[in-house]
């Protein structure tokens, strides 16, 4: 369970279950980082999708930007994550 609520989901529930997670490796110039797409589920069964980015192994919320090549990596990665792909409608 993810015991830390974020502002957007804290009204729904303080606890969510991490159902699936996909990490998309990215690079901008010399900077290397990753975007994380998580499928979460509330105690009532509602599915939530969280986007975050990671630098030095620490996940951070905030703007997540995908270039066309990153979208292709996301689509390719979703082939191994059917529940997450379905939740995204892809």
mmCIF file of C-alpha atoms in Angstrom, residues 2 6 18-26 33-40 48-66 70 73-74 78 81 84 88:
data_model
loop_
_atom_site.group_PDB
_atom_site.id
_atom_site.type_symbol
_atom_site.label_atom_id
_atom_site.label_comp_id
_atom_site.label_asym_id
_atom_site.label_seq_id
_atom_site.Cartn_x
_atom_site.Cartn_y
_atom_site.Cartn_z
ATOM 1 C CA UNK A 2 1.031 3.550 -0.623
ATOM 2 C CA UNK A 6 -1.081 13.209 -2.624
ATOM 3 C CA UNK A 18 0.031 -0.204 -6.140
ATOM 4 C CA UNK A 19 -1.321 -2.570 -8.808
ATOM 5 C CA UNK A 20 1.241 -2.026 -11.565
ATOM 6 C CA UNK A 21 4.153 0.232 -12.423
ATOM 7 C CA UNK A 22 6.034 1.053 -15.617
ATOM 8 C CA UNK A 23 9.319 2.974 -15.728
ATOM 9 C CA UNK A 24 10.234 4.813 -18.930
ATOM 10 C CA UNK A 25 13.929 5.742 -19.141
ATOM 11 C CA UNK A 26 14.540 9.203 -20.601
ATOM 12 C CA UNK A 33 16.034 10.344 -15.546
ATOM 13 C CA UNK A 34 12.921 8.215 -15.732
ATOM 14 C CA UNK A 35 9.183 8.749 -15.776
ATOM 15 C CA UNK A 36 7.079 6.416 -13.678
ATOM 16 C CA UNK A 37 3.490 5.499 -14.515
ATOM 17 C CA UNK A 38 1.642 3.746 -11.689
ATOM 18 C CA UNK A 39 -1.740 2.067 -11.613
ATOM 19 C CA UNK A 40 -3.218 2.474 -8.133
ATOM 20 C CA UNK A 48 -6.071 5.907 -10.314
ATOM 21 C CA UNK A 49 -3.076 6.629 -12.530
ATOM 22 C CA UNK A 50 -0.090 8.491 -11.106
ATOM 23 C CA UNK A 51 2.619 10.037 -13.258
ATOM 24 C CA UNK A 52 5.918 10.958 -11.606
ATOM 25 C CA UNK A 53 9.540 11.320 -12.569
ATOM 26 C CA UNK A 54 12.619 9.939 -10.907
ATOM 27 C CA UNK A 55 16.095 11.379 -10.517
ATOM 28 C CA UNK A 56 18.763 9.554 -8.534
ATOM 29 C CA UNK A 57 16.207 6.913 -7.541
ATOM 30 C CA UNK A 58 13.842 9.367 -5.812
ATOM 31 C CA UNK A 59 10.340 9.672 -7.245
ATOM 32 C CA UNK A 60 9.030 13.208 -7.549
ATOM 33 C CA UNK A 61 5.636 14.497 -8.583
ATOM 34 C CA UNK A 62 5.430 17.420 -10.903
ATOM 35 C CA UNK A 63 5.339 18.075 -14.588
ATOM 36 C CA UNK A 64 6.236 15.014 -16.625
ATOM 37 C CA UNK A 65 7.152 15.700 -20.233
ATOM 38 C CA UNK A 66 7.311 13.033 -22.933
ATOM 39 C CA UNK A 70 9.370 8.607 -24.993
ATOM 40 C CA UNK A 73 8.909 3.673 -25.205
ATOM 41 C CA UNK A 74 5.771 4.042 -23.091
ATOM 42 C CA UNK A 78 2.677 -1.081 -21.917
ATOM 43 C CA UNK A 81 1.493 -4.114 -18.532
ATOM 44 C CA UNK A 84 -2.090 -0.244 -16.933
ATOM 45 C CA UNK A 88 -4.962 4.486 -19.868
#
